[in-house]
Amino acid sequence: GADEDCPVATLTPTPTPTPTPTATPTPTPTPESSPGWTATAGNGQHCDTACTAVRSTCNVDRLIALNDLGGVDNTAFAAVFSEVGLTCRFFVDDPNLGAPLYYSGGCGYSSSKTPVCGAALAYGSSVRVCCCGADEDCPVATLTPTPTPTPTPTATPTPTPTPESSPGWTATAGNGQHCDTACTAVRSTCNVDRLIALNDLGGVDNTAFAAVF
């Protein structure tokens, strides 16, 4: 017969379970750049590595500017170390490309070497102070140049005036000097003819002879 002539129970199909969605992992946020003065990790790390860790770059010009303060303006020099949590108990001139640096309480600068960003320190527990960022991110005191003293002008000596010629009768210095020397001293020359004329008066006209004396 037909279907209706042969009734039978209908099976209810088992529902397919809805799959649990896979959770999308939350991305780790990218750390923001933190420019400014920073200290290295203290294991010989150099400034390039320290600045990369704060998503910035090392500014060597500011390292040099800070280094130049050491031994000249130690108060301003120590202020930058204090900014990164380091207290200067003393100051030392260290011939190291990694200056400015901190080691066992000493704040070091180098008067003989120019700092570079990539210099690692030989002392394992020392740290470098680094500028990560632009100049304005790393304030540092400006050295006031020592003014060059104005030289005292050398006084021009007053020339000794040349004595004027003083012609006429004159007496020698009395030490055996002769008439040529005596006349040169008064910028003149000896007139031998007048000597002869005066000499001829002697014993003839002693009054006139004595008048010249």
CSV table of C-alpha atoms in Angstrom, one decimal:
chain,number,residue,atom,x,y,z
A,1,GLY,CA,0.0,0.0,0.0
A,2,ALA,CA,0.9,3.7,0.2
A,3,ASP,CA,3.0,5.4,2.9
A,4,GLU,CA,0.0,6.3,4.9
A,5,ASP,CA,-1.0,2.7,4.9
A,6,CYS,CA,2.1,1.8,6.8
A,7,PRO,CA,2.7,4.3,9.6
A,8,VAL,CA,6.2,4.5,11.3
A,9,ALA,CA,7.8,6.9,13.8
A,10,THR,CA,10.0,9.6,12.3
A,11,LEU,CA,13.7,9.9,13.7
A,12,THR,CA,14.6,13.4,14.9
A,13,PRO,CA,18.1,14.3,13.5
A,14,THR,CA,20.9,15.0,16.0
A,15,PRO,CA,21.8,18.7,15.7
A,16,THR,CA,25.3,19.6,14.6
A,17,PRO,CA,27.1,21.4,17.4
A,18,THR,CA,28.1,25.0,16.8
A,19,PRO,CA,31.9,25.2,16.9
A,20,THR,CA,33.5,27.4,19.7
A,21,PRO,CA,35.2,30.4,18.0
A,22,THR,CA,39.0,30.6,18.4
A,23,ALA,CA,39.9,33.7,20.4
A,24,THR,CA,42.0,36.2,18.5
A,25,PRO,CA,45.1,37.0,20.6
A,26,THR,CA,45.4,40.6,21.8
A,27,PRO,CA,48.5,42.1,20.1
A,28,THR,CA,51.2,43.3,22.4
A,29,PRO,CA,51.3,47.0,22.3
A,30,THR,CA,54.4,48.6,20.7
A,31,PRO,CA,56.2,50.6,23.4
A,32,GLU,CA,56.1,54.3,22.8
A,33,SER,CA,59.3,56.2,22.3
A,34,SER,CA,60.8,57.6,25.5
A,35,PRO,CA,63.4,60.2,24.5
A,36,GLY,CA,65.6,62.0,27.0
A,37,TRP,CA,68.6,61.2,29.2
A,38,THR,CA,68.8,57.5,30.1
A,39,ALA,CA,71.3,55.2,31.8
A,40,THR,CA,72.5,51.9,30.3
A,41,ALA,CA,71.7,48.6,31.9
A,42,GLY,CA,75.0,48.5,33.8
A,43,ASN,CA,76.5,45.4,32.1
A,44,GLY,CA,78.8,47.1,29.7
A,45,GLN,CA,75.9,48.1,27.5
A,46,HIS,CA,76.5,51.0,25.1
A,47,CYS,CA,74.2,53.9,24.2
A,48,ASP,CA,73.0,52.6,20.8
A,49,THR,CA,71.5,49.6,22.6
A,50,ALA,CA,70.1,51.6,25.4
A,51,CYS,CA,68.4,54.1,23.1
A,52,THR,CA,67.0,51.3,20.9
A,53,ALA,CA,65.3,49.9,24.0
A,54,VAL,CA,63.4,53.1,24.4
A,55,ARG,CA,62.7,53.3,20.7
A,56,SER,CA,65.0,56.3,20.1
A,57,THR,CA,68.5,57.0,18.8
A,58,CYS,CA,71.6,58.1,20.5
A,59,ASN,CA,72.5,61.8,20.1
A,60,VAL,CA,76.3,61.9,20.2
A,61,ASP,CA,76.4,65.7,20.2
A,62,ARG,CA,74.6,65.8,23.5
A,63,LEU,CA,77.0,63.2,24.9
A,64,ILE,CA,79.9,65.5,24.0
A,65,ALA,CA,78.2,68.6,25.5
A,66,LEU,CA,77.6,66.7,28.8
A,67,ASN,CA,81.2,65.3,28.8
A,68,ASP,CA,82.6,68.8,28.3
A,69,LEU,CA,80.9,70.0,31.5
A,70,GLY,CA,82.9,67.4,33.6
A,71,GLY,CA,85.7,69.1,35.5
A,72,VAL,CA,84.4,72.5,34.5
A,73,ASP,CA,80.9,72.8,35.9
A,74,ASN,CA,80.5,69.7,38.1
A,75,THR,CA,77.2,70.9,39.5
A,76,ALA,CA,75.6,71.0,36.1
A,77,PHE,CA,77.4,67.7,35.2
A,78,ALA,CA,76.0,65.9,38.3
A,79,ALA,CA,72.5,67.3,37.7
A,80,VAL,CA,72.1,65.1,34.6
A,81,PHE,CA,73.3,62.0,36.4
A,82,SER,CA,70.8,62.8,39.1
A,83,GLU,CA,68.1,63.0,36.5
A,84,VAL,CA,68.6,59.2,35.7
A,85,GLY,CA,68.9,58.2,39.4
A,86,LEU,CA,72.7,58.4,39.8
A,87,THR,CA,74.3,60.4,42.6
A,88,CYS,CA,77.9,61.7,42.1
A,89,ARG,CA,80.0,61.3,45.2
A,90,PHE,CA,83.2,62.3,43.3
A,91,PHE,CA,84.3,63.1,39.8
A,92,VAL,CA,87.1,61.5,37.8
A,93,ASP,CA,88.8,62.2,34.5
A,94,ASP,CA,88.6,58.8,32.7
A,95,PRO,CA,90.3,58.4,29.3
A,96,ASN,CA,87.3,56.3,28.0
A,97,LEU,CA,85.3,56.6,24.8
A,98,GLY,CA,82.3,55.7,26.9
A,99,ALA,CA,82.2,58.9,28.9
A,100,PRO,CA,80.0,60.3,30.5
A,101,LEU,CA,80.0,57.2,32.8
A,102,TYR,CA,79.2,56.2,36.4
A,103,TYR,CA,81.2,53.6,38.4
A,104,SER,CA,81.1,53.0,42.2
A,105,GLY,CA,79.8,56.5,43.0
A,106,GLY,CA,82.2,58.3,40.6
A,107,CYS,CA,80.9,60.4,37.7
A,108,GLY,CA,83.4,60.2,34.9
A,109,TYR,CA,84.2,62.4,32.0
A,110,SER,CA,87.1,62.3,29.5
A,111,SER,CA,89.3,65.3,28.8
A,112,SER,CA,91.3,63.4,26.3
A,113,LYS,CA,88.7,61.3,24.3
A,114,THR,CA,85.6,62.4,22.4
A,115,PRO,CA,82.6,60.2,23.4
A,116,VAL,CA,80.9,57.9,20.9
A,117,CYS,CA,77.5,56.2,21.1
A,118,GLY,CA,78.7,52.7,20.4
A,119,ALA,CA,81.5,52.4,22.9
A,120,ALA,CA,81.0,49.6,25.4
A,121,LEU,CA,82.5,49.9,28.9
A,122,ALA,CA,85.2,47.6,30.2
A,123,TYR,CA,83.9,47.7,33.7
A,124,GLY,CA,81.0,45.3,34.1
A,125,SER,CA,79.1,47.2,36.7
A,126,SER,CA,79.6,50.7,35.2
A,127,VAL,CA,76.9,52.5,33.3
A,128,ARG,CA,76.9,55.1,30.7
A,129,VAL,CA,74.6,58.2,30.7
A,130,CYS,CA,73.1,58.5,27.2
A,131,CYS,CA,71.0,61.1,25.3
A,132,CYS,CA,68.3,59.3,23.4
A,133,GLY,CA,66.5,61.8,21.1
A,134,ALA,CA,66.9,65.3,19.9
A,135,ASP,CA,68.8,68.1,21.6
A,136,GLU,CA,65.7,69.5,23.2
A,137,ASP,CA,65.0,66.1,24.8
A,138,CYS,CA,68.3,66.2,26.7
A,139,PRO,CA,68.8,69.5,28.3
A,140,VAL,CA,72.3,70.3,29.5
A,141,ALA,CA,73.8,73.5,30.8
A,142,THR,CA,75.7,75.6,28.2
A,143,LEU,CA,79.3,76.5,29.0
A,144,THR,CA,79.9,80.2,29.0
A,145,PRO,CA,83.2,80.7,27.2
A,146,THR,CA,85.9,82.3,29.2
A,147,PRO,CA,86.4,85.8,27.7
A,148,THR,CA,89.8,86.4,26.2
A,149,PRO,CA,91.4,89.2,28.2
A,150,THR,CA,92.0,92.4,26.3
A,151,PRO,CA,95.8,92.7,26.1
A,152,THR,CA,97.2,95.8,27.8
A,153,PRO,CA,98.6,98.0,25.0
A,154,THR,CA,102.3,98.4,25.1
A,155,ALA,CA,103.2,101.9,25.9
A,156,THR,CA,105.1,103.6,23.1
A,157,PRO,CA,108.2,105.0,24.7
A,158,THR,CA,108.5,108.8,24.4
A,159,PRO,CA,111.5,109.4,22.1
A,160,THR,CA,114.3,111.3,23.7
A,161,PRO,CA,114.3,114.7,22.1
A,162,THR,CA,117.2,115.4,19.9
A,163,PRO,CA,119.1,118.3,21.5
A,164,GLU,CA,119.1,121.4,19.4
A,165,SER,CA,122.3,122.9,18.1
A,166,SER,CA,123.9,125.3,20.5
A,167,PRO,CA,126.7,127.1,18.6
A,168,GLY,CA,129.0,129.6,20.4
A,169,TRP,CA,131.9,129.6,22.7
A,170,THR,CA,131.9,126.5,25.0
A,171,ALA,CA,134.2,124.8,27.5
A,172,THR,CA,135.3,121.2,27.4
A,173,ALA,CA,134.3,118.8,30.1
A,174,GLY,CA,137.6,119.2,31.9
A,175,ASN,CA,138.8,115.6,31.6
A,176,GLY,CA,141.2,116.0,28.7
A,177,GLN,CA,138.3,116.4,26.2
A,178,HIS,CA,139.1,118.2,23.0
A,179,CYS,CA,137.1,120.8,21.1
A,180,ASP,CA,135.9,118.4,18.4
A,181,THR,CA,134.1,116.3,21.1
A,182,ALA,CA,132.8,119.3,23.0
A,183,CYS,CA,131.4,120.8,19.8
A,184,THR,CA,129.8,117.5,18.8
A,185,ALA,CA,128.0,117.4,22.2
A,186,VAL,CA,126.2,120.7,21.3
A,187,ARG,CA,125.6,119.5,17.7
A,188,SER,CA,128.0,121.8,16.1
A,189,THR,CA,131.6,121.8,14.8
A,190,CYS,CA,134.8,123.2,16.0
A,191,ASN,CA,135.9,126.5,14.3
A,192,VAL,CA,139.7,126.4,14.4
A,193,ASP,CA,140.0,129.9,12.9
A,194,ARG,CA,138.2,131.4,15.9
A,195,LEU,CA,140.4,129.5,18.2
A,196,ILE,CA,143.4,131.1,16.5
A,197,ALA,CA,141.8,134.5,16.7
A,198,LEU,CA,141.1,134.2,20.4
A,199,ASN,CA,144.6,132.8,21.1
A,200,ASP,CA,146.1,135.8,19.3
A,201,LEU,CA,144.4,138.2,21.7
A,202,GLY,CA,146.3,136.7,24.7
A,203,GLY,CA,149.0,139.0,25.9
A,204,VAL,CA,147.9,141.7,23.5
A,205,ASP,CA,144.4,142.6,24.6
A,206,ASN,CA,143.9,140.6,27.8
A,207,THR,CA,140.6,142.4,28.6
A,208,ALA,CA,139.1,141.1,25.4
A,209,PHE,CA,140.8,137.7,25.8
A,210,ALA,CA,139.3,137.4,29.3
A,211,ALA,CA,135.9,138.4,28.2
A,212,VAL,CA,135.5,135.2,26.1
A,213,PHE,CA,136.4,133.1,29.2
